[in-house]
């Protein structure tokens, strides 16, 4: 039943795009448990520590992979929003401490009850212990794991047989576990004996004495001493060469130990647990809580310090393994193949070779630091416009005298050109065909439009034609028919992680395939990068919205990544209509509104409520001659409901008349507004409202240029 188990695994294991990219490039990743967040510390200290630990790892070039189970799916790598929700889940009763034995039962229950769960209810969490975190890290192919302290043999185990599953997972998962030793509430000598019996290498870092969590010494000699991260990495790799299945426990002494009252407090807390018949997995959280109270916070202070200290050493070990491994290994053997999955729900690869070829972004541009602040991902199109001679009627079914004009277009390309001409120096990720039009379009982007590194970011497909749009207009300039040849857009690449982690904003149009948009948006969101969507057209935003919500694996993830969007009225209404097929709230008010203004505002509320939480969200709604409507939603807390979220509106009437004497072209007006807004707000620091006004003025400049979508004089006005 291997095929069946693989199929099931794909549905219950998700690796975040950031973690996946690092693994595919064989870069250092460190796993982190989630029980310490949900049950180990009070809020908000738990959130602060989780964020600080991730920052320590990132500062050393290591990707953090916090592991937890959310709504029946094992997650390897959490976003900042997920970390925040997890930190609240323990005190809100939405988190279950989940060891290895609990995982299949929790996952099965979630799958059985998923259809009856309200899709807008708060997430239910399975907080992974040291044991279950090791198991999931092994599945993901992560070699290093940082925690506070490991479990072991409980005091009185001769009577209770209470021995932590952490020890057995250490014997089965080839992972380096960095901890501050065995938790001091346990029987340390018996734990070390058990680890010896299980064949687990145990070392202490720069000490001969085995550490005891709150204390740097336990009085028990350590089996081995190591003095560098390189020595730890060499030992780990030698174990792999020998075919040993076990991991390795590294005990890192606490550099900020708690006071002398800790041991007395531990004994009293253990007596209290026995008195109230608290057993099993509930003992450790109960004891740590009482110890913190009895030491007046001294143990919590020490706990926080030791976790950060372990993160620093863990980063060094992960870096050493990543540096040394290529010298000894040339990929995985057939028996070591692993399945990797990108959150939420897309299989990337099932072995190291294909994983490397499927990495996030095909290459990293060779630009000079600092990295670009604005990254655009979308379509590049050659527009071909045909119209009869002025004041003549178009005659169907025959040839008509007239003129045909060719110009560059595509929403993403137009926005990138606007930014380039305004001096923002954007990167633009797109694809063109291996043909004359594609080569010319790419050259113009770099040579004339101020877009960076087009040879690195504009892919060339040998099997496709450059996207083109052929429109036939009548004598009044109205569209009569058109053909869109856009199949190449399914091959639009997404930016590399290195680019996104330095960006201020990622701008997407709706031309790339949904999976590519989702991957880029989730990586940007997880890095705290703002994400803007230009809906592109009514059919495309409707398709995206339905695709985003039709699967329980995605369930609105793309929309929840967005902080900005720039729809026109038609696109906004189509977007809201697609969403209310999934949700009923405000549906009646959107559909039954009698006046256009109410309909627009209600539609904006439907969309805004599902954009990125825990931050502000904005819709810049273009209304043609009626100007622009800004709809803004305040930062949402986890308990914010649709009716409670504060949404404000600001109208910006058109303040500048269009000079139509030399002809006009409205095709790039919205794209110019979007690009000029981003340049004004994110590059030049203008306020939101001033940036919109600047964008509107820039749009008029492009409208007054009849020969293309974007005016070449934007940068001089």
XYZ file of C-alpha atoms in Angstrom:
717
model
C 0.000 0.000 0.000
C 2.938 2.336 -0.645
C 1.058 4.338 -3.284
C -1.866 4.793 -0.912
C 0.366 5.965 1.940
C 2.211 8.389 -0.349
C -1.085 9.861 -1.510
C -2.262 10.240 2.075
C 1.039 11.810 3.129
C 0.646 14.438 0.425
C -2.628 15.524 2.002
C -1.378 15.758 5.591
C 2.156 17.174 5.268
C 2.903 20.709 4.076
C 6.311 22.370 3.861
C 6.334 26.145 3.582
C 7.818 27.584 0.378
C 10.691 29.222 2.278
C 11.711 25.985 3.971
C 11.228 24.014 0.771
C 13.449 26.387 -1.156
C 16.219 26.144 1.434
C 16.047 22.341 1.470
C 16.095 22.175 -2.323
C 19.222 24.323 -2.399
C 20.803 22.282 0.450
C 20.937 25.338 2.668
C 20.763 25.171 6.474
C 17.345 24.716 8.080
C 16.616 24.329 11.802
C 13.433 22.706 13.101
C 11.637 24.213 16.109
C 8.947 22.631 18.257
C 5.569 24.234 18.994
C 4.656 22.924 22.472
C 7.015 25.488 23.981
C 4.881 28.168 22.300
C 1.418 26.860 23.154
C 2.085 25.257 26.553
C 5.604 26.154 27.690
C 5.314 29.898 28.230
C 2.538 32.449 28.853
C 1.345 34.903 26.192
C 2.832 37.257 25.011
C 6.261 36.057 26.151
C 5.803 32.894 24.095
C 5.240 34.853 20.881
C 8.197 37.129 21.582
C 10.507 34.185 22.198
C 9.314 32.376 19.063
C 9.978 35.469 16.951
C 13.342 36.123 18.632
C 14.508 32.551 18.034
C 13.586 32.769 14.352
C 15.444 36.094 14.131
C 18.573 34.571 15.709
C 18.539 31.781 13.142
C 17.967 34.142 10.218
C 20.785 36.417 11.396
C 23.141 33.472 10.894
C 21.786 32.580 7.471
C 19.583 29.714 8.661
C 15.922 29.211 7.738
C 13.668 28.486 10.763
C 11.059 25.731 10.432
C 8.605 25.866 13.314
C 6.608 22.642 13.222
C 2.991 22.189 14.318
C -0.274 20.571 13.261
C -2.951 23.012 12.153
C -6.484 21.906 11.327
C -5.410 18.365 10.553
C -2.327 19.177 8.465
C 1.283 18.869 9.621
C 3.021 22.172 8.921
C 6.785 22.473 8.548
C 7.425 26.219 8.648
C 4.845 28.695 9.946
C 4.041 32.228 8.834
C 4.080 35.132 11.283
C 0.276 35.096 11.354
C 0.308 31.394 12.206
C 2.877 31.919 14.957
C 0.655 34.598 16.459
C -2.422 32.382 16.380
C -0.484 29.450 17.823
C 0.762 31.607 20.703
C -2.857 32.382 21.643
C -4.188 28.870 21.104
C -2.970 27.400 24.388
C -4.735 29.840 26.673
C -7.817 29.750 24.435
C -8.074 25.964 24.664
C -7.437 25.414 20.943
C -4.138 23.519 21.257
C -3.487 19.904 22.174
C -0.032 18.752 23.216
C 0.762 16.168 20.554
C 3.476 13.519 20.845
C 4.301 10.905 18.211
C 1.593 8.489 19.335
C -1.053 11.236 19.156
C -0.364 12.411 15.601
C -2.255 9.770 13.593
C -5.271 9.993 15.902
C -5.395 13.798 15.771
C -4.972 13.844 11.997
C -7.664 11.213 11.492
C -10.114 13.040 13.743
C -9.524 16.269 11.855
C -10.149 14.526 8.526
C -13.344 12.905 9.779
C -14.746 16.131 11.241
C -13.428 18.595 8.634
C -16.709 18.784 6.726
C -18.640 19.794 9.824
C -16.214 22.478 10.984
C -17.139 26.090 10.277
C -14.616 27.305 7.722
C -14.272 30.680 9.465
C -13.824 29.153 12.954
C -10.499 29.602 14.721
C -7.798 27.082 13.918
C -7.298 24.000 16.071
C -3.650 23.219 16.783
C -1.645 20.125 17.578
C 1.429 21.426 19.398
C 4.336 19.122 18.599
C 6.588 17.851 21.367
C 10.278 17.096 20.981
C 9.366 13.570 19.830
C 6.776 14.474 17.206
C 8.850 17.427 15.971
C 11.760 15.059 15.339
C 9.504 12.683 13.444
C 8.152 15.423 11.157
C 11.594 16.996 10.714
C 12.855 13.596 9.580
C 10.055 13.381 7.006
C 10.988 16.826 5.709
C 14.708 16.050 5.518
C 15.819 18.552 8.188
C 19.036 17.622 9.995
C 19.059 20.015 12.976
C 16.489 20.675 15.686
C 16.611 23.276 18.480
C 14.531 22.963 21.636
C 14.668 24.020 25.286
C 15.171 20.726 27.073
C 14.516 17.121 26.132
C 12.350 14.660 27.989
C 13.644 11.539 29.641
C 13.102 9.130 32.493
C 10.787 10.663 35.082
C 11.606 10.546 38.752
C 9.926 7.497 40.228
C 9.856 5.743 36.851
C 10.566 2.409 38.539
C 6.976 2.566 39.738
C 5.255 4.591 37.011
C 7.288 3.464 33.939
C 6.990 7.095 32.770
C 9.669 7.455 30.123
C 9.447 10.182 27.476
C 8.903 9.262 23.837
C 11.672 11.802 23.102
C 14.265 9.115 23.856
C 12.793 6.573 21.461
C 12.500 9.128 18.648
C 16.133 10.079 19.248
C 16.986 6.448 18.543
C 15.028 6.444 15.244
C 15.424 9.930 13.736
C 18.850 10.922 12.330
C 18.705 14.496 13.610
C 21.016 16.614 15.770
C 18.970 17.838 18.742
C 20.313 20.917 20.507
C 18.974 21.346 24.041
C 20.005 22.660 27.438
C 20.282 19.059 28.577
C 17.655 16.886 30.153
C 14.870 18.797 31.878
C 15.815 19.145 35.524
C 12.474 17.755 36.712
C 13.625 14.339 35.401
C 16.029 11.641 36.551
C 19.132 12.620 34.588
C 21.432 9.615 35.363
C 18.702 7.110 34.413
C 17.943 9.084 31.246
C 21.574 8.923 30.138
C 21.589 5.175 30.805
C 18.465 4.765 28.677
C 20.016 6.757 25.811
C 23.117 4.542 25.964
C 20.919 1.442 25.697
C 19.190 2.958 22.660
C 22.513 3.720 20.936
C 22.069 7.509 20.892
C 25.310 9.567 20.891
C 25.190 12.150 23.707
C 27.638 15.065 23.977
C 27.978 18.215 26.067
C 29.165 21.443 24.500
C 32.400 22.782 25.993
C 31.883 21.027 29.338
C 32.529 17.630 30.930
C 29.478 17.977 33.188
C 26.041 17.172 31.781
C 23.784 20.285 31.917
C 20.424 20.219 33.725
C 18.215 22.730 31.898
C 17.900 25.537 34.476
C 21.450 24.815 35.688
C 24.659 24.510 33.697
C 25.648 21.493 35.772
C 23.879 18.402 37.074
C 26.733 16.675 38.866
C 26.509 13.830 36.334
C 29.490 13.366 33.982
C 28.741 13.729 30.296
C 29.482 10.744 28.019
C 31.380 12.990 25.589
C 32.557 16.575 25.283
C 32.737 18.536 22.023
C 34.168 22.016 21.527
C 32.941 23.206 18.141
C 29.989 23.066 15.823
C 32.244 21.528 13.184
C 33.027 18.605 15.511
C 29.305 18.070 16.056
C 28.673 18.143 12.307
C 31.541 15.714 11.574
C 30.204 13.304 14.219
C 26.707 13.496 12.759
C 27.935 12.834 9.211
C 30.081 9.913 10.364
C 26.992 8.384 11.957
C 25.180 8.709 8.629
C 28.095 7.062 6.814
C 27.913 4.160 9.280
C 24.226 3.745 8.567
C 23.173 4.473 12.150
C 19.485 5.271 12.454
C 19.754 7.301 15.629
C 20.051 11.007 16.118
C 22.473 12.872 18.354
C 21.774 14.798 21.562
C 23.866 17.924 22.124
C 23.568 19.371 25.641
C 24.337 23.105 25.624
C 24.878 24.596 29.115
C 22.492 27.362 30.169
C 24.486 30.613 30.239
C 21.889 32.375 32.404
C 20.908 29.784 35.031
C 18.040 30.214 37.461
C 18.644 30.745 41.178
C 19.145 28.195 43.930
C 15.408 28.008 44.685
C 14.674 26.119 41.474
C 15.443 22.618 42.751
C 13.294 23.146 45.846
C 10.502 24.525 43.665
C 10.736 21.493 41.350
C 10.390 19.073 44.247
C 7.360 20.945 45.581
C 5.771 21.049 42.121
C 6.302 17.301 41.635
C 4.684 16.635 45.000
C 1.764 18.830 43.922
C 1.392 16.865 40.691
C 1.331 13.598 42.600
C -1.180 14.995 45.090
C -3.628 15.923 42.331
C -2.909 12.784 40.261
C -1.457 14.735 37.344
C 0.335 12.253 35.097
C 1.774 11.674 31.648
C 2.119 14.558 29.225
C 0.413 16.973 31.648
C 3.198 16.746 34.245
C 5.822 18.927 32.541
C 3.584 21.966 31.775
C 2.124 21.777 35.298
C 5.537 21.625 36.959
C 7.060 24.400 34.843
C 4.087 26.658 35.595
C 4.377 26.123 39.356
C 8.166 26.492 39.302
C 7.811 29.823 37.516
C 5.350 30.995 40.152
C 7.467 29.771 43.080
C 10.644 31.381 41.710
C 8.764 34.608 40.938
C 9.573 34.459 37.250
C 13.253 33.597 37.621
C 12.781 30.195 35.967
C 10.903 31.753 33.019
C 13.709 34.269 32.514
C 16.232 31.434 32.523
C 14.056 29.335 30.196
C 13.896 32.149 27.651
C 17.655 32.687 27.820
C 18.521 29.023 27.314
C 16.241 28.678 24.271
C 17.934 31.638 22.592
C 21.363 30.257 23.505
C 20.433 26.908 21.960
C 19.214 28.654 18.800
C 22.599 30.307 18.355
C 24.465 26.996 18.661
C 21.876 25.219 16.510
C 22.423 27.730 13.715
C 26.181 27.095 13.847
C 25.656 23.327 13.716
C 23.220 23.565 10.794
C 25.663 25.772 8.905
C 28.505 23.327 9.573
C 26.457 20.347 8.344
C 25.416 22.250 5.208
C 29.038 23.193 4.566
C 30.548 19.739 5.157
C 27.870 17.463 3.685
C 28.627 18.175 -0.018
C 32.219 17.001 0.578
C 31.005 13.537 1.573
C 27.636 13.030 -0.093
C 26.414 13.349 -3.667
C 22.644 13.386 -3.120
C 20.505 10.817 -1.320
C 20.504 7.099 -1.934
C 17.383 5.443 -3.238
C 16.441 4.369 0.289
C 16.796 7.937 1.536
C 14.370 9.488 -0.955
C 11.852 11.736 0.737
C 8.599 13.360 -0.288
C 8.483 17.124 -0.146
C 5.376 19.266 -0.284
C 4.903 22.994 -0.588
C 2.230 24.661 1.520
C -0.595 24.628 0.842
C -1.072 21.423 -1.061
C 1.240 21.181 -4.025
C 3.676 18.317 -4.518
C 7.055 19.679 -5.521
C 9.301 16.626 -5.665
C 9.909 13.165 -4.263
C 13.661 12.998 -4.476
C 16.642 15.282 -4.185
C 17.319 15.513 -7.915
C 13.867 16.653 -8.933
C 13.616 18.817 -5.831
C 16.688 20.749 -6.847
C 15.224 21.430 -10.262
C 11.949 22.581 -8.727
C 13.461 25.130 -6.393
C 11.774 28.444 -5.759
C 12.864 30.662 -8.643
C 15.100 29.458 -11.404
C 17.966 31.785 -10.590
C 19.035 34.698 -8.471
C 19.664 37.888 -10.440
C 23.230 39.137 -10.453
C 22.394 42.706 -9.504
C 24.565 44.800 -7.224
C 23.426 45.338 -3.634
C 21.233 46.843 -2.280
C 18.527 44.450 -3.427
C 15.558 45.951 -5.323
C 12.681 47.076 -3.111
C 9.969 46.317 -5.680
C 9.425 42.979 -7.407
C 6.787 42.486 -10.117
C 5.532 39.136 -11.396
C 3.121 38.979 -14.312
C 2.455 38.983 -18.013
C 4.309 40.634 -20.898
C 2.267 40.956 -24.067
C 2.670 42.418 -27.539
C -0.490 44.426 -28.327
C -1.587 44.598 -31.972
C -4.348 47.116 -32.584
C -6.131 47.431 -35.946
C -8.683 50.129 -36.826
C -10.203 51.534 -40.037
C -9.373 54.998 -41.288
C -10.937 57.859 -39.288
C -14.615 58.566 -39.954
C -15.087 55.291 -41.841
C -17.172 52.341 -40.806
C -15.768 48.879 -40.282
C -17.134 46.507 -42.919
C -17.271 42.876 -41.771
C -16.241 39.846 -43.860
C -13.810 41.815 -46.040
C -10.583 43.789 -45.822
C -10.766 47.408 -44.614
C -8.257 50.178 -45.272
C -6.824 51.436 -41.990
C -3.792 51.216 -39.755
C -2.236 48.574 -37.503
C -0.095 49.521 -34.505
C 2.119 47.285 -32.409
C 3.165 48.143 -28.838
C 4.258 46.468 -25.635
C 1.596 45.599 -23.069
C 0.602 43.198 -20.320
C -0.448 44.340 -16.867
C 2.706 43.230 -15.074
C 4.919 44.646 -17.805
C 3.055 47.969 -17.758
C 3.464 48.298 -13.991
C 7.142 47.384 -14.231
C 7.700 49.971 -16.975
C 5.938 52.643 -14.911
C 8.148 51.875 -11.921
C 11.259 51.786 -14.089
C 10.555 55.117 -15.762
C 9.937 56.681 -12.329
C 13.337 55.471 -11.107
C 12.210 52.649 -8.779
C 14.521 50.066 -10.443
C 12.157 47.086 -10.184
C 12.732 43.446 -10.969
C 10.156 41.935 -13.331
C 9.538 38.183 -13.556
C 7.846 37.090 -16.779
C 8.314 34.878 -19.836
C 8.545 35.531 -23.585
C 8.868 33.259 -26.614
C 12.078 32.542 -28.450
C 11.071 34.830 -31.312
C 11.757 38.304 -32.643
C 8.915 39.918 -30.701
C 10.071 38.354 -27.444
C 13.664 39.448 -27.946
C 12.601 42.994 -28.821
C 10.243 43.224 -25.852
C 12.956 42.041 -23.476
C 15.504 44.467 -24.864
C 13.136 47.427 -24.552
C 12.392 46.570 -20.917
C 16.061 46.771 -20.016
C 17.321 49.448 -22.378
C 14.402 51.884 -22.408
C 12.161 51.209 -19.421
C 14.599 51.071 -16.492
C 13.791 47.470 -15.454
C 16.718 45.606 -13.869
C 18.388 42.370 -14.965
C 15.885 41.328 -17.614
C 18.244 38.609 -18.881
C 17.980 36.946 -15.466
C 14.290 37.473 -14.698
C 12.594 37.388 -18.108
C 12.642 33.736 -19.128
C 12.683 32.644 -22.756
C 10.559 29.628 -23.714
C 11.676 27.822 -26.871
C 8.354 26.005 -27.155
C 5.979 28.975 -27.086
C 5.164 32.188 -28.901
C 5.428 35.508 -27.085
C 2.019 36.395 -25.676
C 0.048 38.631 -28.031
C -3.275 40.423 -28.093
C -4.840 41.315 -31.430
C -7.775 43.728 -31.290
C -9.952 45.145 -34.076
C -11.602 48.487 -33.335
C -14.300 50.335 -35.229
C -14.040 53.923 -36.485
C -15.009 55.294 -33.036
C -12.312 53.295 -31.284
C -14.664 50.731 -29.739
C -13.624 47.087 -29.621
C -15.310 44.849 -32.180
C -13.393 41.601 -31.707
C -10.082 40.399 -30.335
C -7.895 37.306 -30.080
C -5.677 36.691 -27.037
C -2.786 34.231 -27.438
C -1.662 33.901 -23.802
C -0.851 30.211 -23.242
C 2.797 31.031 -22.491
C 1.760 32.780 -19.271
C 1.503 29.413 -17.522
C 5.325 29.406 -17.566
C 5.832 32.753 -15.824
C 8.555 32.172 -13.177
C 8.379 33.328 -9.596
C 11.100 35.250 -7.738
C 13.836 33.539 -5.783
C 13.666 33.558 -2.009
C 16.817 35.701 -1.841
C 15.064 38.416 -3.834
C 11.812 38.302 -1.890
C 13.405 38.424 1.532
C 14.895 41.841 0.694
C 11.837 43.317 -1.035
C 9.382 45.836 0.383
C 6.523 44.807 -1.888
C 5.675 42.063 -4.367
C 3.252 43.071 -7.135
C 1.298 40.332 -8.900
C -1.009 40.408 -11.864
C -3.463 37.572 -12.497
C -1.709 36.158 -15.574
C 0.570 33.487 -14.003
C -0.901 30.110 -13.140
C -2.576 29.945 -9.756
C 0.051 27.662 -8.173
C 2.861 30.074 -9.067
C 0.969 33.055 -7.681
C 0.213 31.144 -4.495
C 3.819 30.100 -3.948
C 5.219 33.599 -4.499
C 2.541 35.230 -2.335
C 2.952 32.834 0.585
C 6.730 33.216 0.612
C 6.384 37.005 0.549
C 3.757 36.932 3.306
C 5.883 34.675 5.494
C 8.781 37.109 5.103
C 6.586 40.066 6.094
C 6.681 41.504 2.561
C 3.645 43.467 1.373
C 1.766 41.820 -1.494
C -0.324 43.710 -4.064
C -2.603 42.097 -6.646
C -3.697 43.767 -9.876
C -6.776 41.683 -10.852
C -6.112 42.150 -14.614
C -9.637 41.349 -15.866
C -13.066 40.210 -14.705
C -12.647 36.608 -15.949
C -9.185 36.283 -14.422
C -10.074 37.579 -10.948
C -13.197 35.406 -10.927
C -11.093 32.382 -11.864
C -8.503 33.185 -9.179
C -11.118 33.664 -6.474
C -12.865 30.405 -7.296
C -9.551 28.531 -7.546
C -8.452 30.003 -4.218
C -11.551 28.772 -2.380
C -12.641 25.662 -4.261
C -10.103 23.416 -2.530
C -9.973 22.804 1.199
C -6.178 22.723 0.844
C -6.054 26.377 -0.212
C -9.283 27.794 1.269
C -8.499 31.435 0.643
C -4.736 31.367 1.259
C -3.896 33.586 -1.718
C -6.350 36.287 -0.662
C -5.088 36.115 2.933
C -1.592 37.015 1.658
C -2.703 40.322 0.122
C -2.258 43.725 1.738
C -3.134 45.771 -1.363
C -5.236 45.267 -4.490
C -6.123 47.608 -7.352
C -9.384 46.416 -8.950
C -11.660 48.473 -11.128
C -15.353 48.432 -10.239
C -16.229 45.511 -12.508
C -13.344 43.408 -11.173
C -14.242 44.208 -7.567
C -17.883 43.163 -8.001
C -16.872 39.957 -9.782
C -14.347 39.211 -7.023
C -16.953 39.704 -4.285
C -19.544 37.638 -6.163
C -17.074 34.748 -6.433
C -16.330 34.961 -2.704
C -19.956 34.968 -1.587
C -20.519 31.690 -3.358
C -18.298 30.349 -0.581
C -19.494 32.566 2.276
C -22.966 33.938 2.936
C -22.059 37.006 4.976
C -23.025 40.275 3.300
C -24.180 38.350 0.215
C -27.657 39.813 0.299
C -26.440 43.356 0.764
C -24.005 43.043 -2.156
C -26.469 41.458 -4.555
C -29.572 43.425 -3.572
C -28.095 46.903 -3.288
C -30.058 49.291 -5.459
C -27.449 52.017 -5.828
C -24.003 51.566 -7.303
C -22.141 53.202 -4.401
C -23.586 50.823 -1.792
C -22.859 47.850 -4.024
C -19.206 48.909 -4.412
C -18.733 49.521 -0.686
C -20.321 46.240 0.330
C -18.237 44.352 -2.210
C -15.111 46.026 -0.802
C -16.037 44.813 2.694
C -16.381 41.227 1.479
C -12.902 41.286 -0.079
C -11.146 43.287 2.660
C -12.304 40.983 5.419
C -10.400 38.088 3.844
C -7.167 39.931 3.045
C -4.092 39.556 5.245
C -4.998 39.708 8.969
C -2.845 41.260 11.710
C -2.036 44.183 9.424
C -3.892 46.913 7.556
C -5.370 46.075 4.151
C -6.313 48.421 1.318
C -8.291 48.317 -1.927
C -7.547 51.064 -4.454
C -10.679 50.937 -6.609
C -10.483 52.728 -9.957
C -13.796 54.155 -11.189
C -12.941 55.758 -14.539
C -14.134 59.345 -14.796
C -15.410 59.127 -11.197
C -11.897 58.896 -9.812
C -10.641 56.461 -7.197
C -12.193 55.011 -4.045
C -9.808 53.915 -1.280
C -11.267 51.232 0.996
C -9.125 50.484 4.063
C -9.436 47.906 6.820
C -7.699 48.270 10.160
C -5.459 45.574 11.617
C -7.583 42.566 12.582
C -7.112 40.761 15.888
C -7.758 37.043 16.122
C -11.206 37.661 17.621
C -12.229 40.295 15.062
C -15.427 39.351 13.258
C -16.619 40.644 9.905
C -19.065 43.109 11.463
C -16.511 44.413 13.975
C -13.646 45.099 11.602
C -13.375 48.835 10.996
C -13.460 49.730 7.298
C -13.123 53.301 6.086
C -13.603 54.855 2.650
C -12.027 57.896 1.007
C -13.040 59.202 -2.426
C -10.553 60.884 -4.756
C -12.352 62.654 -7.632
C -10.543 63.178 -10.899
C -8.713 66.465 -10.471
C -7.012 66.808 -13.842
C -8.709 66.915 -17.226
C -7.414 64.763 -20.055
C -6.103 66.620 -23.099
C -7.504 64.566 -25.973
C -6.410 66.829 -28.794
C -3.606 64.506 -29.933
C -5.489 61.307 -29.160
C -5.848 59.187 -26.047
C -5.173 55.613 -24.935
C -6.775 54.299 -21.740
C -5.275 50.801 -21.862
C -2.456 51.526 -19.393
C -4.171 54.023 -17.088
C -4.844 51.631 -14.201
C -1.420 50.033 -14.507
C 0.261 53.439 -14.451
C -1.720 54.414 -11.354
C -0.676 51.197 -9.592
C 3.015 51.595 -10.444
C 3.149 55.300 -9.606
C 1.335 54.667 -6.304
C 3.881 52.028 -5.281
C 6.777 54.279 -6.236
C 5.352 57.212 -4.274
C 4.350 55.235 -1.173
C 7.011 52.519 -0.844
C 10.036 54.164 -2.467
C 9.561 57.877 -1.794
C 7.661 57.632 1.500
C 4.507 59.556 0.627
C 1.383 58.929 2.677
C -1.212 56.523 1.333
C -3.571 59.285 0.228
C -0.884 61.471 -1.334
C 0.486 58.448 -3.182
C -2.952 57.782 -4.689
C -3.150 61.386 -5.925
C 0.295 61.060 -7.479
C -0.794 57.824 -9.134
C -3.902 59.474 -10.578
C -1.845 62.308 -12.072
C 0.575 59.800 -13.596
C -2.340 57.867 -15.113
C -3.456 60.991 -16.986
C 0.032 61.309 -18.483
C -0.216 57.779 -19.901
C -3.789 58.367 -21.145
C -2.527 61.340 -23.168
C 0.010 59.096 -24.946
C -1.944 57.527 -27.867
C 0.795 55.233 -29.177
C 1.207 52.868 -26.232
C 0.000 51.846 -22.795
C 2.680 53.706 -20.786
C 3.913 57.191 -21.560
C 7.686 57.400 -22.094
C 7.721 60.863 -20.495
C 6.496 59.677 -17.075
C 9.888 60.174 -15.484
C 10.173 63.756 -16.693
C 6.752 65.028 -15.608
